[in-house]
């Protein structure tokens, strides 16, 4: 589940490894991964990579001549660089950019669904791209004050993950951030006090920054398929809370669970969980 810290570090590492190298050939083995048709994919051939940056949960590869590849890895995508004569491409391959030295930049996607996507864009259309134009301010390193930003009737776990409100946070880091700020995931954005809004902003910057530092220490090329996410709360149902040692609880949704500490976040209250109440019947 790559989110802001994972995308940031993968982008930096691959940028360092590929900048100024030219693309020899480009392919999209899964044709529906490419969500644009003009300029065509092969217009990247012969162009040097100028760098890779992150926008929210997107990666942006800049090529000489003002061309860009905008990538979204969705929940199961990976961007990796393979050495010359590396293991053969497999069914996870979505976009393949062979570099002039024989290495290959691969967008891969695990699982059965094809959700990761790529668009090739001219620089002049970049800011108008629907994915980028709708992004809220970056959650890290310096987001605007949260009081106004999160002033929303929806609950915090949902508002923090809304990319048009604030860009970069998903399910994993939302759990970690709300735990660090000692706030209930079901508190409404508009009910934050000034102090809580300030503390939540501080927790967001600190937690994401710490995760980035962690990855910079433990990751290098080749980037592993499974990133060592330093999570303490998310997907830790039943584990002791890292702050108070009480057992962490969770609320289950159709395809994910939201973890929290009742002691630290909800004033001791156990939130209603449909799955749990069904099991207890
Ligand atoms: Zn706790």
Short mmCIF file of C-alpha atoms and ligand atoms in Angstrom, two decimals:
data_model
loop_
_atom_site.label_atom_id
_atom_site.label_comp_id
_atom_site.label_asym_id
_atom_site.label_seq_id
_atom_site.Cartn_x
_atom_site.Cartn_y
_atom_site.Cartn_z
CA UNK A 1 0.00 0.00 0.00
CA UNK A 2 2.32 2.76 -1.07
CA UNK A 3 1.47 6.15 0.42
CA UNK A 4 3.39 9.42 0.74
CA UNK A 5 6.48 8.10 2.60
CA UNK A 6 6.85 5.00 0.41
CA UNK A 7 6.33 6.93 -2.84
CA UNK A 8 8.66 9.72 -1.73
CA UNK A 9 11.56 7.38 -1.01
CA UNK A 10 11.04 5.08 -4.00
CA UNK A 11 10.89 8.18 -6.20
CA UNK A 12 14.13 9.54 -4.75
CA UNK A 13 16.03 6.26 -5.02
CA UNK A 14 14.94 5.55 -8.56
CA UNK A 15 15.52 9.14 -9.55
CA UNK A 16 19.13 8.91 -8.34
CA UNK A 17 19.62 5.66 -10.24
CA UNK A 18 18.11 6.77 -13.55
CA UNK A 19 18.52 10.53 -13.95
CA UNK A 20 20.31 11.51 -17.17
CA UNK A 21 19.97 8.02 -18.63
CA UNK A 22 18.21 7.74 -21.95
CA UNK A 23 15.23 5.52 -22.71
CA UNK A 24 15.99 3.00 -25.45
CA UNK A 25 12.56 1.45 -25.74
CA UNK A 26 9.20 1.63 -24.01
CA UNK A 27 6.37 -0.88 -23.73
CA UNK A 28 3.08 -1.32 -21.91
CA UNK A 29 2.51 -5.10 -21.66
CA UNK A 30 -0.88 -4.41 -20.06
CA UNK A 31 -2.34 -2.04 -22.63
CA UNK A 32 -5.03 -0.54 -20.39
CA UNK A 33 -2.39 0.71 -17.94
CA UNK A 34 -1.66 3.55 -20.36
CA UNK A 35 -4.44 6.11 -19.92
CA UNK A 36 -3.33 8.58 -22.59
CA UNK A 37 -2.74 8.29 -26.33
CA UNK A 38 -1.18 11.58 -27.33
CA UNK A 39 1.78 11.96 -27.11
CA UNK A 40 2.33 8.25 -27.80
CA UNK A 41 4.41 6.11 -25.46
CA UNK A 42 7.24 5.72 -27.97
CA UNK A 43 7.80 9.48 -27.93
CA UNK A 44 9.78 8.75 -24.75
CA UNK A 45 12.33 6.72 -26.74
CA UNK A 46 15.68 8.46 -27.05
CA UNK A 47 14.90 10.96 -24.31
CA UNK A 48 16.91 11.28 -21.11
CA UNK A 49 15.20 11.07 -17.72
CA UNK A 50 15.63 14.37 -15.90
CA UNK A 51 14.37 13.28 -12.52
CA UNK A 52 11.48 11.73 -10.64
CA UNK A 53 9.35 13.64 -8.16
CA UNK A 54 6.27 12.92 -6.09
CA UNK A 55 2.88 14.65 -6.14
CA UNK A 56 0.57 13.28 -3.45
CA UNK A 57 0.60 9.55 -4.09
CA UNK A 58 1.67 9.98 -7.73
CA UNK A 59 5.11 9.75 -9.26
CA UNK A 60 6.14 12.09 -12.01
CA UNK A 61 9.01 11.12 -14.30
CA UNK A 62 10.38 14.13 -16.20
CA UNK A 63 11.98 13.57 -19.61
CA UNK A 64 13.96 16.01 -21.68
CA UNK A 65 11.88 18.00 -24.12
CA UNK A 66 9.19 18.78 -21.54
CA UNK A 67 7.55 15.34 -21.55
CA UNK A 68 6.32 13.60 -18.41
CA UNK A 69 5.06 10.20 -17.35
CA UNK A 70 2.56 10.54 -14.53
CA UNK A 71 2.17 7.27 -12.59
CA UNK A 72 -0.22 6.09 -9.96
CA UNK A 73 0.76 2.81 -8.31
CA UNK A 74 -2.67 2.42 -6.66
CA UNK A 75 -2.63 -0.18 -3.88
CA UNK A 76 -0.47 -2.91 -5.40
CA UNK A 77 1.91 -1.19 -7.82
CA UNK A 78 5.69 -0.95 -7.54
CA UNK A 79 8.25 1.05 -9.45
CA UNK A 80 11.53 -0.83 -9.62
CA UNK A 81 14.75 -0.74 -11.57
CA UNK A 82 16.16 -3.98 -12.89
CA UNK A 83 19.76 -4.65 -13.86
CA UNK A 84 20.78 -5.79 -17.29
CA UNK A 85 19.74 -9.38 -18.00
CA UNK A 86 17.50 -9.40 -14.94
CA UNK A 87 14.82 -11.96 -14.23
CA UNK A 88 12.39 -12.10 -17.13
CA UNK A 89 9.40 -9.82 -17.21
CA UNK A 90 6.37 -11.53 -15.81
CA UNK A 91 2.65 -10.96 -15.68
CA UNK A 92 3.08 -8.20 -13.09
CA UNK A 93 4.70 -5.95 -15.72
CA UNK A 94 2.65 -2.87 -16.60
CA UNK A 95 5.14 -0.37 -18.04
CA UNK A 96 8.68 -1.16 -19.16
CA UNK A 97 11.24 1.50 -19.97
CA UNK A 98 14.50 0.01 -21.14
CA UNK A 99 17.42 2.37 -20.59
CA UNK A 100 20.37 2.75 -22.94
CA UNK A 101 22.65 0.81 -20.56
CA UNK A 102 20.31 -2.19 -20.61
CA UNK A 103 18.69 -1.63 -17.22
CA UNK A 104 14.93 -1.54 -17.14
CA UNK A 105 12.56 0.66 -15.22
CA UNK A 106 9.46 -1.41 -14.50
CA UNK A 107 6.07 -0.50 -13.19
CA UNK A 108 4.79 -3.76 -11.76
CA UNK A 109 1.50 -4.58 -10.11
CA UNK A 110 0.74 -7.48 -7.82
CA UNK A 111 -2.60 -9.23 -7.45
CA UNK A 112 -5.15 -9.86 -10.16
CA UNK A 113 -6.53 -6.37 -10.64
CA UNK A 114 -5.09 -3.83 -13.05
CA UNK A 115 -5.54 -0.49 -11.38
CA UNK A 116 -2.11 1.17 -11.61
CA UNK A 117 -1.99 3.69 -14.43
CA UNK A 118 0.33 5.89 -16.48
CA UNK A 119 -0.29 9.01 -18.53
CA UNK A 120 2.23 10.59 -20.89
CA UNK A 121 1.85 14.36 -20.84
CA UNK A 122 3.36 17.50 -22.28
CA UNK A 123 4.59 19.86 -19.59
CA UNK A 124 2.09 22.50 -20.62
CA UNK A 125 -0.83 20.18 -19.79
CA UNK A 126 0.61 18.88 -16.55
CA UNK A 127 -1.12 21.22 -14.13
CA UNK A 128 -4.41 20.71 -15.93
CA UNK A 129 -4.25 16.92 -15.64
CA UNK A 130 -7.36 15.84 -13.74
CA UNK A 131 -5.39 13.80 -11.19
CA UNK A 132 -3.01 16.63 -10.31
CA UNK A 133 -5.46 19.52 -10.61
CA UNK A 134 -7.70 18.03 -7.91
CA UNK A 135 -4.96 17.34 -5.35
CA UNK A 136 -5.05 19.21 -2.06
CA UNK A 137 -1.87 20.56 -0.43
CA UNK A 138 0.91 18.08 0.39
CA UNK A 139 0.66 16.46 3.82
CA UNK A 140 4.42 16.67 4.20
CA UNK A 141 6.73 18.51 4.82
CA UNK A 142 4.79 21.74 5.40
CA UNK A 143 1.00 21.51 5.10
CA UNK A 144 -1.17 24.56 5.81
CA UNK A 145 -2.90 24.88 9.23
CA UNK A 146 -5.34 22.00 9.77
CA UNK A 147 -8.17 23.94 11.44
CA UNK A 148 -9.46 25.34 8.19
CA UNK A 149 -8.12 22.56 5.98
CA UNK A 150 -9.96 19.74 7.77
CA UNK A 151 -13.07 21.73 8.62
CA UNK A 152 -15.37 19.07 7.27
CA UNK A 153 -18.45 17.17 8.51
CA UNK A 154 -16.87 13.78 7.74
CA UNK A 155 -14.82 11.86 10.28
CA UNK A 156 -11.09 12.39 10.53
CA UNK A 157 -9.95 9.03 9.18
CA UNK A 158 -11.90 9.76 6.01
CA UNK A 159 -10.96 13.44 5.67
CA UNK A 160 -7.23 12.72 6.11
CA UNK A 161 -7.40 10.19 3.26
CA UNK A 162 -9.29 12.51 0.92
CA UNK A 163 -6.63 13.47 -1.63
CA UNK A 164 -8.51 16.61 -2.63
CA UNK A 165 -8.33 17.85 0.98
CA UNK A 166 -4.76 16.84 1.78
CA UNK A 167 -2.50 14.80 -0.49
CA UNK A 168 -0.46 11.72 0.37
CA UNK A 169 -2.15 9.90 3.28
CA UNK A 170 -3.88 6.52 2.94
CA UNK A 171 -5.23 3.88 5.30
CA UNK A 172 -1.93 2.87 6.88
CA UNK A 173 -0.62 6.28 7.79
CA UNK A 174 -4.04 7.69 8.76
CA UNK A 175 -4.19 5.11 11.59
CA UNK A 176 -0.66 5.96 12.72
CA UNK A 177 -1.22 9.73 12.59
CA UNK A 178 -4.51 9.69 14.50
CA UNK A 179 -2.98 7.46 17.15
CA UNK A 180 -0.01 9.80 17.51
CA UNK A 181 -2.38 12.77 17.86
CA UNK A 182 -4.61 10.83 20.33
CA UNK A 183 -7.70 11.53 18.26
CA UNK A 184 -10.62 9.24 17.51
CA UNK A 185 -10.81 8.20 13.85
CA UNK A 186 -14.53 8.98 14.06
CA UNK A 187 -14.16 12.52 15.37
CA UNK A 188 -15.51 14.94 12.80
CA UNK A 189 -13.04 17.26 11.10
CA UNK A 190 -15.17 20.28 11.95
CA UNK A 191 -15.17 19.37 15.67
CA UNK A 192 -11.40 19.74 16.08
CA UNK A 193 -10.41 22.40 18.59
CA UNK A 194 -7.65 24.80 17.61
CA UNK A 195 -5.19 22.93 19.82
CA UNK A 196 -6.22 19.52 18.43
CA UNK A 197 -5.89 20.80 14.86
CA UNK A 198 -2.39 22.06 15.62
CA UNK A 199 -1.42 18.77 17.30
CA UNK A 200 -2.82 16.73 14.42
CA UNK A 201 -0.83 18.76 11.93
CA UNK A 202 2.29 18.32 14.02
CA UNK A 203 1.70 14.55 14.30
CA UNK A 204 1.15 14.27 10.54
CA UNK A 205 4.42 15.98 9.68
CA UNK A 206 6.34 14.04 12.35
CA UNK A 207 4.95 10.59 11.53
CA UNK A 208 5.40 10.93 7.76
CA UNK A 209 8.86 12.45 8.21
CA UNK A 210 9.92 9.64 10.53
CA UNK A 211 8.70 7.03 8.06
CA UNK A 212 10.70 8.68 5.27
CA UNK A 213 13.83 8.72 7.46
CA UNK A 214 13.29 5.04 8.25
CA UNK A 215 13.01 4.08 4.58
CA UNK A 216 16.07 6.14 3.67
CA UNK A 217 18.05 4.11 6.19
CA UNK A 218 16.82 0.65 5.26
CA UNK A 219 16.05 0.86 1.55
CA UNK A 220 18.36 0.92 -1.43
CA UNK A 221 18.32 -0.31 -5.00
CA UNK A 222 17.10 -2.97 -5.70
CA UNK A 223 13.88 -1.97 -3.96
CA UNK A 224 12.20 -5.08 -2.52
CA UNK A 225 8.69 -6.12 -3.56
CA UNK A 226 7.52 -5.75 0.01
CA UNK A 227 8.52 -2.53 1.76
CA UNK A 228 9.38 -2.76 5.48
CA UNK A 229 6.62 -0.42 6.69
CA UNK A 230 7.36 0.82 10.24
CA UNK A 231 3.73 0.63 11.36
CA UNK A 232 2.83 0.46 15.05
CA UNK A 233 -0.96 0.67 14.97
CA UNK A 234 -2.31 -0.11 11.51
CA UNK A 235 -3.12 -3.84 11.11
CA UNK A 236 -2.06 -4.43 14.71
CA UNK A 237 -5.43 -5.48 16.11
CA UNK A 238 -4.85 -7.11 19.51
CA UNK A 239 -1.23 -5.97 19.81
CA UNK A 240 -0.28 -3.75 22.74
CA UNK A 241 -0.59 -0.01 22.12
CA UNK A 242 2.95 1.41 21.74
CA UNK A 243 2.04 4.18 24.17
CA UNK A 244 -0.16 2.68 26.91
CA UNK A 245 0.23 -1.10 26.27
CA UNK A 246 -3.53 -1.73 26.24
CA UNK A 247 -4.71 -3.95 23.37
CA UNK A 248 -5.39 -2.14 20.10
CA UNK A 249 -8.89 -2.42 18.66
CA UNK A 250 -10.21 -2.19 15.13
CA UNK A 251 -13.29 -1.32 13.16
CA UNK A 252 -13.72 -3.49 10.08
CA UNK A 253 -14.94 -2.34 6.73
CA UNK A 254 -15.52 -4.42 3.65
CA UNK A 255 -11.90 -4.56 2.57
CA UNK A 256 -9.85 -3.00 5.34
CA UNK A 257 -9.66 -2.41 9.04
CA UNK A 258 -9.14 0.81 10.94
CA UNK A 259 -7.02 0.33 14.08
CA UNK A 260 -7.01 2.52 17.18
CA UNK A 261 -6.30 2.48 20.89
CA UNK A 262 -9.45 3.01 22.99
CA UNK A 263 -7.34 4.17 25.93
CA UNK A 264 -5.41 6.81 23.97
CA UNK A 265 -7.94 7.84 21.35
CA UNK A 266 -11.56 7.34 22.31
CA UNK A 267 -11.64 7.94 26.05
CA UNK A 268 -11.80 4.20 26.74
CA UNK A 269 -14.78 3.71 24.44
CA UNK A 270 -14.78 0.65 22.18
CA UNK A 271 -16.14 1.65 18.79
CA UNK A 272 -18.90 -0.43 17.28
CA UNK A 273 -17.56 -3.01 14.85
CA UNK A 274 -20.06 -4.82 12.65
CA UNK A 275 -17.82 -7.81 12.07
CA UNK A 276 -17.02 -8.22 15.73
CA UNK A 277 -20.65 -7.92 16.82
CA UNK A 278 -21.59 -10.49 14.19
CA UNK A 279 -18.97 -12.89 15.55
CA UNK A 280 -20.21 -12.42 19.09
CA UNK A 281 -23.85 -13.15 18.27
ZN1 LIG B 1 -2.88 3.46 23.95
#
